[in-house]
Coordinates of C-alpha atoms and ligand atoms in Angstrom, one line a residue:
M1 CA -2.8 6.1 -15.5
R2 CA -4.7 6.6 -12.2
S3 CA -5.9 3.8 -9.9
I4 CA -8.5 5.9 -8.0
I5 CA -10.8 8.6 -9.4
W6 CA -13.5 10.4 -7.5
S7 CA -16.1 12.3 -9.4
N8 CA -19.8 13.1 -9.1
N9 CA -20.4 10.7 -6.2
C10 CA -18.8 7.8 -8.0
L11 CA -15.5 6.1 -7.1
T12 CA -13.8 4.7 -10.2
L13 CA -11.2 2.1 -9.6
L14 CA -8.8 0.6 -12.1
N15 CA -9.5 -3.2 -11.8
Q16 CA -6.0 -4.4 -10.8
T17 CA -6.9 -8.1 -10.9
L18 CA -7.2 -7.9 -14.7
L19 CA -3.9 -6.1 -15.4
P20 CA -2.0 -6.2 -17.6
A21 CA -4.3 -8.1 -20.0
K22 CA -7.2 -5.7 -19.7
L23 CA -7.5 -2.0 -18.7
E24 CA -10.9 -2.0 -17.2
Y25 CA -12.5 0.4 -14.6
I26 CA -15.1 -0.4 -12.0
E27 CA -17.6 2.3 -11.2
C28 CA -18.6 2.1 -7.5
H29 CA -21.8 3.9 -6.6
D30 CA -22.1 2.3 -3.2
W31 CA -19.8 1.5 -0.3
Q32 CA -20.5 -2.2 -0.5
R33 CA -18.9 -2.4 -4.0
V34 CA -15.8 -0.6 -2.7
A35 CA -15.6 -3.0 0.2
E36 CA -15.8 -5.9 -2.2
A37 CA -13.1 -4.3 -4.4
I38 CA -10.7 -4.0 -1.4
R39 CA -11.4 -7.7 -0.4
R40 CA -10.8 -8.9 -4.0
L41 CA -7.7 -6.8 -4.5
E42 CA -9.3 -5.0 -7.4
V43 CA -7.9 -2.0 -5.5
R44 CA -4.8 -2.8 -3.5
G45 CA -1.6 -1.3 -2.0
A46 CA -1.7 0.3 1.4
P47 CA -2.3 4.0 0.6
A48 CA -4.8 3.1 -2.2
I49 CA -6.8 1.0 0.1
G50 CA -7.0 3.8 2.7
A51 CA -8.2 6.3 0.1
A52 CA -10.7 3.9 -1.3
A53 CA -12.2 3.2 2.1
A54 CA -12.4 7.0 2.8
F55 CA -14.5 7.4 -0.4
A56 CA -16.5 4.3 0.5
L57 CA -17.6 6.1 3.7
V58 CA -18.6 9.2 1.6
L59 CA -20.7 6.9 -0.6
G60 CA -22.3 5.2 2.4
A61 CA -23.0 8.5 4.2
G62 CA -24.6 9.9 1.0
K63 CA -27.3 7.3 1.1
L64 CA -28.3 8.3 4.7
T65 CA -29.5 11.8 4.1
E66 CA -32.9 11.1 5.6
L67 CA -31.4 10.3 9.0
A68 CA -31.1 12.8 11.8
M69 CA -27.6 13.3 13.2
P70 CA -27.3 10.6 16.0
E71 CA -28.6 7.8 13.7
F72 CA -26.6 9.1 10.8
K73 CA -23.4 8.9 12.9
E74 CA -24.3 5.5 14.2
K75 CA -24.9 4.1 10.7
V76 CA -21.7 5.6 9.2
T77 CA -19.8 4.1 12.2
Q78 CA -21.3 0.7 11.4
I79 CA -20.2 1.0 7.7
A80 CA -16.7 2.0 9.0
N81 CA -16.6 -1.2 11.1
I82 CA -17.4 -3.4 8.2
L83 CA -14.8 -1.6 6.0
R84 CA -12.2 -2.2 8.8
Q85 CA -12.7 -6.0 8.3
T86 CA -11.9 -6.0 4.6
R87 CA -8.1 -6.4 5.0
P88 CA -6.3 -6.6 8.3
T89 CA -2.6 -5.8 7.6
A90 CA -2.3 -2.4 5.8
V91 CA -2.7 0.2 8.6
N92 CA -3.5 2.9 6.1
L93 CA -7.0 1.5 5.9
F94 CA -7.6 2.1 9.6
W95 CA -5.7 5.4 9.6
A96 CA -8.0 6.7 6.8
I97 CA -11.2 5.4 8.5
N98 CA -10.2 6.9 11.8
R99 CA -9.5 10.2 10.2
M100 CA -13.0 10.2 8.6
L101 CA -14.7 9.3 11.9
T102 CA -12.9 12.2 13.6
V103 CA -14.4 14.5 11.0
L104 CA -17.8 12.9 11.8
D105 CA -17.3 13.4 15.5
Q106 CA -16.5 17.1 14.9
M107 CA -19.8 17.4 13.1
A108 CA -21.8 15.7 15.9
G109 CA -23.2 19.0 17.3
N110 CA -24.6 19.7 13.8
T111 CA -28.1 18.5 13.2
D112 CA -27.8 18.6 9.4
S113 CA -26.5 15.3 7.9
N114 CA -25.9 17.0 4.5
A115 CA -23.3 19.2 6.2
A116 CA -21.6 16.1 7.5
I117 CA -21.7 14.5 4.1
T118 CA -20.0 17.5 2.6
A119 CA -17.4 17.5 5.4
L120 CA -16.7 13.8 4.8
E121 CA -16.3 14.3 1.1
Q122 CA -13.8 17.1 1.7
A123 CA -11.9 14.8 4.2
A124 CA -11.7 12.0 1.7
I125 CA -10.5 14.3 -1.1
A126 CA -7.9 15.7 1.4
I127 CA -6.7 12.1 2.1
A128 CA -6.2 11.5 -1.6
E129 CA -4.6 14.9 -2.2
Q130 CA -2.3 14.4 0.8
D131 CA -1.2 11.0 -0.7
K132 CA -0.1 12.8 -3.9
A133 CA 1.9 15.4 -2.0
V134 CA 3.5 12.8 0.3
N135 CA 4.5 10.6 -2.7
E136 CA 6.3 13.5 -4.2
K137 CA 8.2 14.3 -1.0
M138 CA 9.2 10.7 -0.5
A139 CA 10.4 10.5 -4.1
V140 CA 12.7 13.5 -3.5
H141 CA 14.0 12.3 -0.2
G142 CA 14.5 8.7 -1.5
A143 CA 16.2 9.7 -4.7
S144 CA 18.9 11.4 -2.6
L145 CA 20.0 7.8 -1.5
F146 CA 21.0 7.1 -5.1
T147 CA 24.1 9.1 -5.9
K148 CA 25.4 6.9 -8.7
P149 CA 24.0 4.6 -11.4
T150 CA 22.4 1.8 -9.5
A151 CA 20.4 -1.4 -10.4
V152 CA 17.6 -2.0 -7.9
L153 CA 15.4 -4.9 -7.0
T154 CA 11.8 -4.4 -5.8
H155 CA 9.2 -6.8 -4.5
C156 CA 5.4 -6.6 -5.0
N157 CA 4.0 -3.3 -6.3
A158 CA 4.6 0.0 -4.6
G159 CA 3.9 2.2 -7.5
A160 CA 1.1 4.4 -8.9
L161 CA -1.3 1.5 -8.8
A162 CA -0.8 1.1 -5.0
T163 CA -1.3 4.8 -4.2
V164 CA -3.2 7.8 -5.5
A165 CA -0.2 9.3 -7.3
I166 CA 3.3 8.1 -8.3
G167 CA 3.8 5.5 -5.6
T168 CA 6.1 5.0 -2.7
A169 CA 9.1 2.8 -3.6
L170 CA 8.5 3.2 -7.3
G171 CA 8.0 6.9 -6.9
V172 CA 11.6 7.0 -5.5
V173 CA 12.8 4.8 -8.4
C174 CA 11.1 7.1 -11.0
K175 CA 12.7 10.2 -9.4
A176 CA 16.2 8.6 -9.2
W177 CA 15.8 7.4 -12.8
E178 CA 15.0 11.0 -13.9
Q179 CA 18.2 12.0 -12.2
G180 CA 20.2 9.3 -14.1
N181 CA 20.8 7.1 -11.1
I182 CA 18.8 4.0 -11.9
T183 CA 20.2 1.7 -14.5
Q184 CA 17.5 -0.9 -14.2
V185 CA 14.9 -2.4 -12.0
F186 CA 14.6 -6.1 -11.2
A187 CA 11.0 -6.9 -10.4
D188 CA 10.3 -10.0 -8.3
E189 CA 7.2 -11.7 -9.8
T190 CA 5.7 -11.9 -6.3
R191 CA 3.8 -15.1 -5.9
P192 CA 1.1 -16.0 -5.4
L193 CA -0.8 -13.1 -6.9
L194 CA 2.0 -11.8 -9.2
Q195 CA 1.8 -8.1 -8.3
G196 CA 5.4 -7.8 -9.5
A197 CA 4.9 -9.4 -12.8
R198 CA 1.5 -8.1 -13.6
L199 CA 1.7 -4.6 -12.1
T200 CA 5.3 -3.4 -11.4
A201 CA 6.7 -4.7 -14.7
W202 CA 3.7 -3.1 -16.5
E203 CA 4.0 0.2 -14.7
L204 CA 7.7 0.5 -15.2
M205 CA 7.4 -0.4 -18.9
Q206 CA 4.8 2.4 -19.3
A207 CA 7.2 4.8 -17.6
G208 CA 10.0 3.7 -20.0
I209 CA 12.2 2.5 -17.1
P210 CA 14.2 -0.6 -17.9
V211 CA 12.7 -3.5 -16.0
T212 CA 13.7 -7.1 -15.8
L213 CA 11.2 -9.6 -14.4
I214 CA 12.5 -12.5 -12.3
T215 CA 10.8 -15.2 -10.3
D216 CA 11.0 -14.8 -6.6
N217 CA 13.6 -17.6 -6.1
M218 CA 16.1 -15.8 -8.4
A219 CA 16.7 -12.8 -6.2
G220 CA 19.6 -14.4 -4.3
W221 CA 21.4 -15.4 -7.5
I222 CA 21.0 -11.9 -8.9
M223 CA 22.6 -10.5 -5.8
K224 CA 25.4 -13.1 -5.7
N225 CA 26.3 -12.0 -9.3
N226 CA 26.5 -8.3 -8.4
M227 CA 23.6 -7.5 -10.7
V228 CA 21.8 -5.4 -8.1
Q229 CA 23.2 -2.7 -5.7
A230 CA 20.1 -1.8 -3.7
V231 CA 16.6 -3.1 -2.7
I232 CA 13.6 -0.8 -2.3
V233 CA 10.1 -1.9 -1.3
G234 CA 7.0 -0.3 0.1
A235 CA 5.3 -1.2 3.4
D236 CA 1.8 -2.1 4.8
R237 CA 2.5 -1.4 8.4
I238 CA 5.6 -0.3 10.4
A239 CA 5.9 -0.7 14.2
L240 CA 7.4 1.8 16.6
N241 CA 10.7 -0.2 16.6
G242 CA 11.0 -0.1 12.7
D243 CA 9.8 -3.6 12.0
V244 CA 8.2 -3.6 8.6
A245 CA 5.2 -5.6 7.3
N246 CA 5.1 -5.9 3.5
K247 CA 4.1 -8.4 0.9
I248 CA 5.1 -12.0 1.6
G249 CA 8.6 -12.7 0.4
T250 CA 9.9 -9.3 1.4
Y251 CA 11.6 -10.8 4.5
S252 CA 13.5 -13.3 2.4
V253 CA 14.7 -10.5 0.1
A254 CA 15.9 -8.5 3.2
V255 CA 17.8 -11.5 4.5
L256 CA 19.4 -12.0 1.1
A257 CA 20.3 -8.3 0.9
K258 CA 22.0 -8.5 4.3
E259 CA 24.0 -11.5 3.3
H260 CA 25.2 -9.8 0.2
G261 CA 25.9 -6.4 1.8
I262 CA 23.2 -4.6 -0.2
P263 CA 21.1 -1.8 1.4
F264 CA 17.5 -2.7 1.9
Y265 CA 15.3 0.4 1.8
V266 CA 11.7 0.9 2.7
A267 CA 9.6 3.8 1.3
A268 CA 6.4 4.5 3.3
P269 CA 4.3 7.5 4.3
S270 CA 3.7 8.4 7.9
S271 CA 0.2 6.9 7.5
T272 CA 1.8 3.5 7.2
F273 CA 3.3 3.7 10.7
D274 CA 1.3 2.2 13.5
F275 CA 2.3 4.3 16.5
T276 CA 0.3 2.0 18.8
I277 CA 2.4 -1.1 18.4
H278 CA 5.9 -1.7 19.7
S279 CA 7.1 -4.4 17.3
G280 CA 6.2 -6.4 14.3
A281 CA 5.0 -9.2 16.5
D282 CA 1.8 -7.2 17.0
I283 CA 1.1 -6.8 13.3
P284 CA -1.9 -8.9 12.1
I285 CA -1.0 -10.9 9.1
E286 CA -3.7 -11.5 6.6
E287 CA -4.1 -15.1 5.5
R288 CA -5.8 -15.6 2.1
C289 CA -7.5 -18.5 0.5
A290 CA -5.7 -21.7 -0.6
T291 CA -6.7 -21.4 -4.2
E292 CA -4.3 -18.4 -4.6
V293 CA -1.5 -20.9 -4.1
T294 CA -2.8 -24.0 -5.7
S295 CA -3.7 -22.3 -9.0
L296 CA -1.7 -20.1 -11.4
G297 CA -3.4 -18.2 -14.2
G298 CA -6.6 -20.1 -13.5
N299 CA -4.9 -23.5 -13.8
C300 CA -4.6 -25.9 -10.9
V301 CA -0.9 -26.5 -10.2
A302 CA -1.2 -28.6 -7.0
P303 CA -2.8 -31.9 -6.0
Q304 CA -6.5 -31.6 -4.9
G305 CA -6.8 -31.4 -1.2
V306 CA -3.2 -30.4 -0.4
N307 CA -2.6 -28.4 2.8
V308 CA -1.8 -24.8 2.0
F309 CA -0.5 -21.9 4.1
N310 CA -1.0 -18.5 2.4
P311 CA 0.1 -15.5 4.5
A312 CA -0.2 -12.4 2.4
F313 CA 2.4 -10.5 4.3
D314 CA 5.6 -11.0 6.4
V315 CA 7.5 -8.9 8.8
T316 CA 11.1 -7.7 8.2
P317 CA 12.9 -7.0 11.5
N318 CA 14.4 -3.5 11.8
N319 CA 18.0 -4.8 11.9
L320 CA 17.7 -5.7 8.2
V321 CA 16.4 -2.3 7.2
A322 CA 19.1 0.2 6.1
A323 CA 16.7 3.2 6.0
I324 CA 13.0 4.1 5.9
I325 CA 12.1 6.9 3.5
T326 CA 9.1 9.0 4.6
E327 CA 7.6 12.3 3.5
Y328 CA 9.5 13.9 6.5
G329 CA 12.9 12.6 5.5
I330 CA 15.0 9.4 5.9
L331 CA 14.9 7.5 9.1
R332 CA 17.8 5.3 10.2
T333 CA 18.6 3.1 13.2
P334 CA 18.0 3.5 16.1
Y335 CA 14.4 3.4 14.8
N336 CA 12.7 3.8 18.1
Q337 CA 14.2 7.2 18.4
A338 CA 13.6 8.2 14.8
I339 CA 10.0 7.0 14.8
N340 CA 9.3 8.8 18.1
Q341 CA 10.5 11.9 16.4
L342 CA 8.1 11.1 13.5
V343 CA 5.3 10.8 16.0
Q344 CA 6.0 14.4 17.2
E345 CA 6.1 15.6 13.6
C346 CA 2.8 14.0 12.8
N347 CA 1.1 15.7 15.7
Ligands
MRU401 O1 -1.8 -7.5 -1.1 P1 -1.4 -6.1 -1.7 O2 -1.2 -6.2 -3.2 O3 -2.3 -5.0 -1.3 O4 0.0 -5.8 -1.0 C1 0.6 -4.6 -1.4 C2 2.0 -4.5 -0.8 O5 2.5 -5.3 -0.1 C3 2.7 -3.2 -1.1 O6 4.1 -3.5 -1.2 C4 2.5 -2.2 0.0 O7 1.1 -2.0 0.2 C5 3.1 -0.9 -0.3 S1 2.2 0.0 -1.4 C6 2.8 1.5 -1.7

């Protein structure tokens, strides 16, 4: 099962809004359709959004062959600016777009836009391939944290659907499972859009890993009853001090884990770190429409006209994070130091 497939100038996306009821793919032949898919969460999860945006730029550039280089570059940059506005929190989107624009800059001396299109396509493919390699490395590093049979709790979906390969947090879970160190996974349903129920539970069942679905408000009771020994989640943006933005509800789980003496782990590639911001206070939090909260499965579950607050993400402060698993290894507090080291390794 793959969430993103690039072939013959077409980006095929598994429509995640329909899962698990329907396995349906969307064929994107233009960048506008990819932008729409990102906005609608048809493709979602930080690394997957980044890769999708990179291919969107290839699709956009491919339609500009008649333009000479300066205009070509200007138009591609305009498309990039629109793609940047699709979702604000996951920094992988901006990371991937910036990487693509750097490639474009390097081609600026070249008069042939076809050469630039080829270079952009190669760069997008490299982003996707890199995600696969990075997932594998994180899985190996992360699995080393699980040295005995452990029940884990996860929130949202940080699996294959959210990436180009096996996932971040769920990649670690799969590897630790193969090593005999996962007894089962508790999946928070993750209101309002149910990524845990619809996606994580489905993915884990496909992989044959025992999964138990709970509603978000059950996590504390599960911990209180010693039914879970670790929490592992993905991330959308991590600040220089180790504050972590992830799906709304992650912060509450981290507080509960602290109260119960359970380690709270985050698995995220270096592309999820924002080396320009010092703390989570600087992370833009996406707010989505009220109907996501007032309806459930298409049915209205709240009074007409009620006030709604719908932040899609929250920020977990670094003091609640036991470790951050990256492709370079496992980071621990003091995070400022560990992340500064990561900056060196990424350069
Ligand atoms: O709104 P979503 O579904 O895109 O949010 C996704 C998450 O919060 C994931 O946990 C995060 O992107 C990590 S994905 C490997």
